[in-house]
Short mmCIF file of C-alpha atoms and ligand atoms in Angstrom, two decimals:
data_model
loop_
_atom_site.label_atom_id
_atom_site.label_comp_id
_atom_site.label_asym_id
_atom_site.label_seq_id
_atom_site.Cartn_x
_atom_site.Cartn_y
_atom_site.Cartn_z
CA MET A 1 74.87 87.24 109.39
CA SER A 2 77.33 88.20 111.51
CA PHE A 3 79.04 91.74 111.70
CA ARG A 4 82.63 92.51 112.33
CA ASN A 5 82.97 94.06 115.59
CA PHE A 6 86.10 95.92 115.22
CA LYS A 7 88.41 97.59 117.57
CA MET A 8 89.33 101.21 117.19
CA VAL A 9 92.00 103.68 118.23
CA ASP A 10 91.11 104.66 121.79
CA TYR A 11 92.24 108.27 121.92
CA VAL A 12 92.38 110.82 119.07
CA VAL A 13 93.72 114.45 119.48
CA TYR A 14 93.38 116.94 116.38
CA GLY A 15 94.75 120.14 115.77
CA ARG A 16 97.48 122.50 114.78
CA GLY A 17 99.90 122.23 117.71
CA ALA A 18 98.45 119.23 119.17
CA PHE A 19 102.04 117.57 119.44
CA ASN A 20 102.80 120.08 122.24
CA GLN A 21 100.36 118.02 124.60
CA LEU A 22 102.18 114.72 124.22
CA ASP A 23 103.91 115.01 127.47
CA GLU A 24 100.61 115.39 129.49
CA ILE A 25 98.97 112.67 127.35
CA LEU A 26 101.76 110.19 128.05
CA ALA A 27 102.33 111.06 131.63
CA PRO A 28 99.44 108.64 133.05
CA ARG A 29 100.76 105.94 130.81
CA ARG A 30 104.20 105.65 132.40
CA LYS A 31 104.80 102.66 134.19
CA GLY A 32 107.44 103.33 137.07
CA GLU A 33 110.86 103.55 135.83
CA ALA A 34 110.12 101.83 132.60
CA PRO A 35 110.90 104.44 129.69
CA MET A 36 108.91 105.59 126.74
CA ILE A 37 110.60 104.81 123.43
CA PHE A 38 110.01 107.23 120.71
CA PHE A 39 110.47 106.03 117.12
CA VAL A 40 111.24 108.98 114.97
CA ASP A 41 111.45 109.11 110.95
CA GLN A 42 114.99 109.61 109.69
CA TYR A 43 113.84 112.69 108.24
CA PHE A 44 114.14 114.33 111.72
CA GLU A 45 117.46 113.01 112.57
CA HIS A 46 119.21 115.95 112.32
CA ASN A 47 116.41 118.49 113.06
CA SER A 48 117.33 119.40 116.65
CA THR A 49 114.34 121.78 117.21
CA PHE A 50 111.93 119.20 116.45
CA LEU A 51 113.86 116.60 118.58
CA ALA A 52 113.77 118.95 121.59
CA ARG A 53 109.95 119.15 121.36
CA VAL A 54 110.10 115.05 122.15
CA PRO A 55 108.99 115.12 125.74
CA LEU A 56 111.74 112.76 127.10
CA ARG A 57 111.59 111.97 130.90
CA GLY A 58 114.11 109.74 132.94
CA LYS A 59 115.24 106.86 130.73
CA ASP A 60 113.18 107.73 127.68
CA LYS A 61 114.91 107.12 124.29
CA VAL A 62 114.71 108.39 120.75
CA VAL A 63 115.07 105.65 118.18
CA ILE A 64 115.70 106.96 114.78
CA ILE A 65 113.90 104.70 112.31
CA ASP A 66 115.53 103.92 109.06
CA VAL A 67 112.74 103.99 106.54
CA THR A 68 114.91 103.53 103.12
CA HIS A 69 112.98 100.11 102.95
CA GLU A 70 109.56 99.58 103.96
CA PRO A 71 109.32 97.64 107.37
CA LYS A 72 110.74 94.13 107.57
CA THR A 73 110.07 91.53 110.17
CA THR A 74 113.75 91.20 110.75
CA TYR A 75 114.18 95.09 111.76
CA VAL A 76 111.14 94.47 113.98
CA ASP A 77 112.74 91.52 115.72
CA GLN A 78 115.92 93.27 115.85
CA LEU A 79 114.53 96.51 117.81
CA ARG A 80 112.64 94.37 120.20
CA ASP A 81 115.59 92.48 120.97
CA GLU A 82 117.69 95.70 121.59
CA LEU A 83 114.94 97.24 123.57
CA THR A 84 114.42 94.29 125.72
CA ALA A 85 118.07 93.82 126.18
CA GLU A 86 118.58 97.39 127.28
CA PHE A 87 115.38 98.13 129.34
CA GLY A 88 113.74 94.73 129.92
CA THR A 89 110.35 96.23 129.67
CA VAL A 90 109.29 99.72 128.41
CA SER A 91 106.11 101.83 129.29
CA GLY A 92 105.23 102.31 125.54
CA ILE A 93 106.41 102.80 122.00
CA ILE A 94 105.59 106.40 120.28
CA GLY A 95 105.80 106.22 116.36
CA ILE A 96 106.41 109.84 114.85
CA GLY A 97 106.68 109.47 111.16
CA GLY A 98 104.90 108.07 107.93
CA GLY A 99 103.22 104.93 107.58
CA SER A 100 106.42 103.16 107.90
CA VAL A 101 107.34 104.11 111.44
CA MET A 102 103.79 103.82 112.52
CA ASP A 103 103.97 100.42 111.41
CA MET A 104 107.29 99.76 113.21
CA ALA A 105 105.86 101.10 116.32
CA LYS A 106 102.63 98.97 116.27
CA ALA A 107 104.68 95.94 115.34
CA VAL A 108 107.52 96.41 118.18
CA SER A 109 104.86 97.30 120.69
CA LEU A 110 103.15 93.77 119.81
CA MET A 111 106.46 91.86 119.77
CA MET A 112 107.42 93.47 123.35
CA THR A 113 104.91 90.83 124.75
CA ASN A 114 104.34 88.26 122.16
CA PRO A 115 107.24 85.55 121.99
CA GLY A 116 109.23 84.40 118.75
CA SER A 117 109.36 86.45 115.58
CA SER A 118 107.04 88.95 114.13
CA ALA A 119 107.03 86.64 110.88
CA ASP A 120 105.08 84.17 112.92
CA TYR A 121 102.15 86.96 113.15
CA GLN A 122 101.89 87.80 109.56
CA GLY A 123 98.23 86.80 108.91
CA TRP A 124 94.83 87.50 110.43
CA ASP A 125 94.31 87.28 114.23
CA LEU A 126 97.39 85.49 115.04
CA VAL A 127 98.63 88.00 117.71
CA LYS A 128 97.48 86.42 121.07
CA GLN A 129 98.48 89.29 123.57
CA ALA A 130 98.16 92.99 123.92
CA GLY A 131 101.53 94.73 123.31
CA VAL A 132 102.60 97.48 125.40
CA TYR A 133 101.18 101.09 124.93
CA LYS A 134 101.45 102.73 121.66
CA ALA A 135 100.74 105.90 120.07
CA GLY A 136 100.87 106.99 116.33
CA ILE A 137 101.80 110.62 115.33
CA PRO A 138 101.77 111.08 111.29
CA THR A 139 104.00 113.20 109.92
CA ILE A 140 102.91 112.54 106.24
CA SER A 141 99.33 111.54 105.61
CA GLY A 142 97.47 109.01 103.34
CA THR A 143 98.07 105.60 104.51
CA GLY A 144 95.60 105.51 107.22
CA ALA A 145 98.01 103.24 109.13
CA GLU A 146 97.16 105.74 112.20
CA VAL A 147 93.51 104.13 112.34
CA SER A 148 94.06 100.61 110.93
CA ARG A 149 94.19 97.08 112.59
CA THR A 150 97.14 96.08 110.67
CA THR A 151 101.01 96.89 110.30
CA VAL A 152 102.45 95.79 106.97
CA LEU A 153 105.65 93.85 107.10
CA THR A 154 107.81 92.10 104.47
CA GLY A 155 108.81 88.84 106.10
CA PRO A 156 110.98 86.03 104.62
CA VAL A 157 107.92 84.61 102.60
CA ARG A 158 105.45 87.16 102.40
CA LYS A 159 104.38 90.77 102.60
CA LEU A 160 101.38 90.65 105.07
CA GLY A 161 100.12 92.50 107.98
CA MET A 162 99.81 91.50 111.48
CA ASN A 163 96.23 92.18 111.53
CA SER A 164 94.53 91.70 114.83
CA ASP A 165 92.53 93.53 117.65
CA PHE A 166 95.68 94.41 119.28
CA THR A 167 97.39 96.34 116.45
CA PRO A 168 95.19 99.68 116.56
CA PHE A 169 97.14 102.41 118.42
CA ASP A 170 95.85 103.31 121.93
CA GLN A 171 96.32 107.08 121.05
CA ILE A 172 96.83 109.11 117.81
CA VAL A 173 97.87 112.75 117.72
CA LEU A 174 97.06 114.30 114.48
CA ASP A 175 98.79 117.58 114.14
CA PRO A 176 98.64 119.21 110.47
CA GLU A 177 101.45 121.14 111.21
CA LEU A 178 103.78 117.82 111.10
CA ILE A 179 103.12 117.36 107.46
CA SER A 180 103.80 120.73 106.06
CA THR A 181 107.67 119.83 105.20
CA VAL A 182 106.86 116.62 103.06
CA PRO A 183 108.28 117.08 99.32
CA ALA A 184 105.58 117.67 96.72
CA GLN A 185 106.00 114.40 94.87
CA GLN A 186 106.04 112.10 98.10
CA ARG A 187 103.02 114.01 99.35
CA PHE A 188 101.36 113.19 96.27
CA TYR A 189 102.17 109.56 96.39
CA THR A 190 101.10 109.01 99.99
CA ALA A 191 97.81 111.11 99.37
CA MET A 192 97.12 108.96 96.46
CA ASP A 193 97.31 105.92 98.58
CA CYS A 194 94.27 107.62 100.54
CA PHE A 195 92.46 108.19 97.23
CA ILE A 196 93.00 104.90 96.13
CA HIS A 197 91.72 103.37 99.16
CA CYS A 198 88.51 105.29 98.63
CA VAL A 199 87.89 103.96 95.00
CA GLU A 200 88.75 100.50 95.91
CA SER A 201 86.33 100.63 98.84
CA LEU A 202 83.45 102.60 97.26
CA THR A 203 83.68 100.22 94.24
CA GLY A 204 84.18 97.13 96.30
CA THR A 205 81.63 94.25 96.96
CA TYR A 206 82.18 94.54 100.62
CA LEU A 207 81.00 98.21 100.97
CA ASN A 208 78.19 99.08 103.46
CA THR A 209 76.86 102.48 104.54
CA PHE A 210 79.68 102.66 107.43
CA SER A 211 82.46 102.24 104.72
CA GLN A 212 80.60 104.54 102.22
CA SER A 213 80.22 107.38 104.53
CA TYR A 214 83.92 107.59 105.35
CA GLY A 215 85.01 106.67 101.84
CA GLU A 216 83.10 109.32 100.09
CA LYS A 217 84.09 112.02 102.55
CA ALA A 218 87.79 111.08 102.27
CA GLN A 219 87.55 111.02 98.48
CA ASP A 220 86.02 114.44 98.46
CA LEU A 221 88.76 115.71 100.38
CA CYS A 222 91.23 114.27 98.28
CA GLU A 223 89.62 115.97 95.44
CA GLU A 224 89.49 119.36 96.99
CA ILE A 225 93.25 119.18 97.62
CA PHE A 226 94.29 117.74 94.20
CA LEU A 227 91.71 118.04 91.57
CA HIS A 228 90.25 121.36 92.51
CA GLN A 229 93.54 123.37 93.26
CA SER A 230 97.01 123.08 92.40
CA ALA A 231 98.74 125.15 95.15
CA TRP A 232 99.62 123.97 98.52
CA SER A 233 98.07 125.71 101.61
CA PRO A 234 98.15 124.99 105.33
CA GLU A 235 94.41 124.18 104.84
CA SER A 236 95.03 121.26 102.61
CA ASP A 237 97.26 119.58 104.90
CA GLU A 238 94.60 120.01 107.48
CA LYS A 239 92.18 118.20 105.02
CA LEU A 240 94.84 115.62 103.97
CA MET A 241 95.25 114.41 107.57
CA MET A 242 91.56 114.11 107.84
CA ALA A 243 91.19 112.32 104.51
CA SER A 244 93.68 109.80 105.62
CA TYR A 245 91.87 109.02 109.02
CA ALA A 246 88.47 108.74 106.95
CA GLY A 247 90.14 106.76 104.14
CA GLY A 248 91.38 104.33 106.89
CA MET A 249 88.01 103.96 108.55
CA SER A 250 86.44 103.34 105.32
CA ILE A 251 88.78 100.27 104.77
CA ALA A 252 88.65 99.21 108.53
CA TYR A 253 85.05 97.80 107.51
CA SER A 254 85.73 96.96 103.95
CA GLN A 255 88.86 96.18 101.93
CA VAL A 256 91.11 97.49 99.22
CA GLY A 257 91.23 96.04 95.79
CA VAL A 258 93.11 95.58 92.45
CA ALA A 259 95.58 98.37 92.96
CA HIS A 260 96.68 96.89 96.32
CA ALA A 261 96.55 93.32 95.35
CA VAL A 262 98.91 94.18 92.18
CA SER A 263 101.27 96.44 94.00
CA TYR A 264 102.00 94.23 96.77
CA GLY A 265 103.50 91.98 94.23
CA LEU A 266 105.60 94.76 92.99
CA SER A 267 106.80 95.59 96.20
CA TYR A 268 107.69 92.05 97.22
CA LEU A 269 109.78 91.34 94.31
CA LEU A 270 111.40 95.03 93.43
CA GLY A 271 110.96 96.79 96.70
CA THR A 272 108.77 99.52 95.04
CA LYS A 273 107.11 101.70 97.96
CA HIS A 274 103.60 101.64 98.64
CA GLY A 275 102.59 104.85 97.56
CA ILE A 276 104.23 105.19 94.46
CA GLY A 277 103.69 101.36 93.73
CA ASN A 278 99.78 102.00 94.01
CA CYS A 279 100.25 105.07 91.62
CA ILE A 280 102.21 103.08 89.17
CA VAL A 281 99.28 100.34 89.35
CA PHE A 282 96.46 102.59 89.47
CA ASP A 283 97.68 104.57 86.40
CA LYS A 284 96.87 101.50 84.16
CA LEU A 285 93.61 100.29 85.79
CA GLU A 286 90.92 102.09 83.49
CA GLU A 287 89.19 98.64 83.23
CA PHE A 288 88.42 98.24 86.97
CA TYR A 289 88.11 101.70 87.86
CA PRO A 290 87.32 103.93 84.83
CA GLU A 291 85.94 106.98 86.75
CA GLY A 292 88.84 106.99 89.33
CA VAL A 293 91.56 106.74 86.89
CA VAL A 294 90.44 109.59 84.85
CA LYS A 295 90.48 111.78 87.94
CA PHE A 296 93.96 110.38 89.00
CA LYS A 297 95.29 111.04 85.68
CA LYS A 298 93.90 114.69 85.90
CA MET A 299 95.54 115.03 89.38
CA VAL A 300 98.84 113.66 88.05
CA ASP A 301 98.73 116.34 85.35
CA LEU A 302 97.62 119.17 87.40
CA HIS A 303 100.62 118.63 89.96
CA ARG A 304 103.01 117.70 87.43
CA ILE A 305 103.85 114.40 89.22
CA GLU A 306 105.94 111.73 87.37
CA ILE A 307 104.67 108.19 87.33
CA PRO A 308 107.38 105.95 86.53
CA GLN A 309 106.71 103.64 83.40
CA GLY A 310 108.16 100.37 82.18
CA ILE A 311 109.41 99.19 85.55
CA THR A 312 108.57 95.38 84.64
CA LYS A 313 110.50 95.39 81.45
CA GLY A 314 113.23 92.74 81.24
CA LEU A 315 111.98 90.63 84.42
CA SER A 316 112.21 87.00 83.89
CA ASP A 317 109.24 84.49 84.00
CA ALA A 318 110.28 83.52 87.34
CA ASP A 319 109.94 87.09 88.46
CA PHE A 320 106.63 87.37 87.02
CA GLU A 321 105.53 84.10 88.75
CA LYS A 322 106.61 85.38 92.04
CA MET A 323 104.67 88.64 91.81
CA MET A 324 101.89 86.95 90.77
CA ASP A 325 101.80 84.49 93.59
CA VAL A 326 102.03 87.13 96.01
CA SER A 327 99.17 88.90 94.26
CA MET A 328 96.96 85.94 93.99
CA GLY A 329 97.56 85.20 97.76
CA LEU A 330 95.48 88.40 98.69
CA ALA A 331 92.07 86.76 98.13
CA PRO A 332 90.12 89.10 100.29
CA LEU A 333 91.35 91.88 98.12
CA TRP A 334 90.29 90.33 94.84
CA GLU A 335 86.97 89.21 96.34
CA ASN A 336 86.27 92.67 97.45
CA ALA A 337 87.12 94.17 93.81
CA LEU A 338 85.82 91.42 91.73
CA GLY A 339 83.14 89.35 93.85
CA LYS A 340 83.18 85.71 94.91
CA ASN A 341 84.05 84.18 91.74
CA TRP A 342 87.16 86.55 91.00
CA GLN A 343 89.33 83.56 90.23
CA GLU A 344 87.20 82.94 87.06
CA GLN A 345 87.78 86.71 86.10
CA MET A 346 91.36 87.22 87.03
CA THR A 347 93.11 84.55 85.64
CA ARG A 348 96.93 84.20 85.77
CA GLU A 349 97.11 85.04 81.95
CA ARG A 350 95.24 88.42 82.49
CA LEU A 351 97.26 89.40 85.59
CA ARG A 352 100.63 88.59 83.76
CA ALA A 353 99.29 91.01 80.91
CA LEU A 354 98.85 93.58 83.81
CA TYR A 355 102.02 93.43 85.18
CA GLU A 356 103.59 93.68 81.80
CA ARG A 357 102.00 97.05 81.14
CA LEU A 358 103.24 98.57 84.36
P1 NAD B 401 107.02 106.52 104.39
O1 NAD B 401 106.58 106.17 106.06
O2 NAD B 401 107.74 105.46 103.82
O3 NAD B 401 107.53 107.94 104.28
C1 NAD B 401 108.05 108.40 103.02
C2 NAD B 401 109.14 109.58 102.99
O4 NAD B 401 108.58 110.75 103.78
C3 NAD B 401 110.19 109.04 103.86
O5 NAD B 401 111.34 109.30 103.27
C4 NAD B 401 110.25 109.92 105.13
O6 NAD B 401 111.38 110.11 105.64
C5 NAD B 401 109.76 110.95 104.63
N1 NAD B 401 108.93 111.83 105.70
C6 NAD B 401 108.13 111.72 106.60
N2 NAD B 401 107.64 112.42 107.21
C7 NAD B 401 108.27 113.84 106.65
C8 NAD B 401 107.79 114.93 106.81
N3 NAD B 401 107.16 115.63 107.76
N4 NAD B 401 108.83 116.01 105.95
C9 NAD B 401 109.56 115.46 105.05
N5 NAD B 401 109.47 114.21 104.92
C10 NAD B 401 108.89 113.37 105.53
O7 NAD B 401 105.79 106.77 103.53
P2 NAD B 401 103.96 106.51 103.77
O8 NAD B 401 103.58 106.41 102.46
O9 NAD B 401 103.47 107.32 104.93
O10 NAD B 401 103.97 104.98 104.35
C11 NAD B 401 104.32 103.91 103.57
C12 NAD B 401 104.39 102.50 104.57
O11 NAD B 401 103.06 102.58 105.05
C13 NAD B 401 104.37 101.19 103.82
O12 NAD B 401 105.45 100.69 104.57
C14 NAD B 401 103.33 100.82 103.84
O13 NAD B 401 103.35 99.13 103.66
C15 NAD B 401 102.60 101.18 105.09
N6 NAD B 401 101.23 101.08 104.90
C16 NAD B 401 100.57 100.81 106.35
C17 NAD B 401 99.02 100.55 106.41
C18 NAD B 401 98.54 99.98 107.46
O14 NAD B 401 97.32 100.24 107.46
N7 NAD B 401 99.42 99.62 108.40
C19 NAD B 401 98.32 101.23 105.25
C20 NAD B 401 98.95 101.76 104.12
C21 NAD B 401 100.41 101.82 104.05
ZN1 ZN B 402 97.40 101.44 100.72
#
């Protein structure tokens, strides 16, 4: 038996106001005149107070990232081309935002040193060279993108991450203050990404004690925040930020499962966003995750969250086929959820019936 020897984030700082240390954290990473590039979520575009806190030096630049759609390989390639044309080389890319911005920062960092299109590297261990220095600073918590070894991209033929040992951040800055402005519905959808990661990891066949230890803690934190209380508090942001971190660590050694496998299909065809897409699917997964779904529904009620219904109504056979192709292509997810003989259990008919219920 050989065990995965996985690469982790090099440096972590956690605490309220930790963002203020960014200038000193980046100083030793600067390479001569080459600038640091700050990818900032569009939410902060007109927030001059926040932008003034971004520690710009010399030729450093803020690039506002459009998160209307989840990251596409074309967007990654475009930003890489623009930065290369303007600066030649850069000292690093700093992603300040949610999963979308953090994934953009990881992907562009890698593409600054790897030739071709980011679409060429969607898959497992296809990236051959370390990227430029990269740091991730979440402003919304739940995805675990701050700790994962992937960056999820929609390409011309697939929605798949650039999974590699070069993908994790060199540094993350976890400052719970930064997530306080996330609207309640969005906060819930993204937080549920974490809760669902935990359920999928803890009930999966890939589970080991490493994953279980992180997964249980992350799930407990999610339940403290959403099952045992209905009001927002600063402490709940502190817990949510650590839940996301621990949830991400849990799947580093295991895998996600049915909700993710099905929601990737939705997202590929309909552009449904990851957090809400997982909620739409998980809501209908009693047969796979009975306990988790009961808790999920309680949290939805307690926080008065709306889960969209009937989103696949009226789709054509070709549409269903496309979603099923994307979903069935995610073998490790299905294997984690259902075991080695998953194909016998999850037939196309059963998957189609599931998609029709969404
Ligand atoms: P997001 O990054 O798409 O952001 C959601 C919304 O929240 C956006 O409108 C954004 O502008 C807004 N927002 C961000 N910070 C805010 C703040 N402080 N105040 C108010 N609004 C704020 O959402 P997400 O759920 O964090 O990320 C989803 C993405 O993460 C998807 O692209 C998904 O594929 C990816 N993902 C990646 C991994 C990974 O391991 N790399 C894991 C899971 C999901
Ligand atoms: Zn997820």
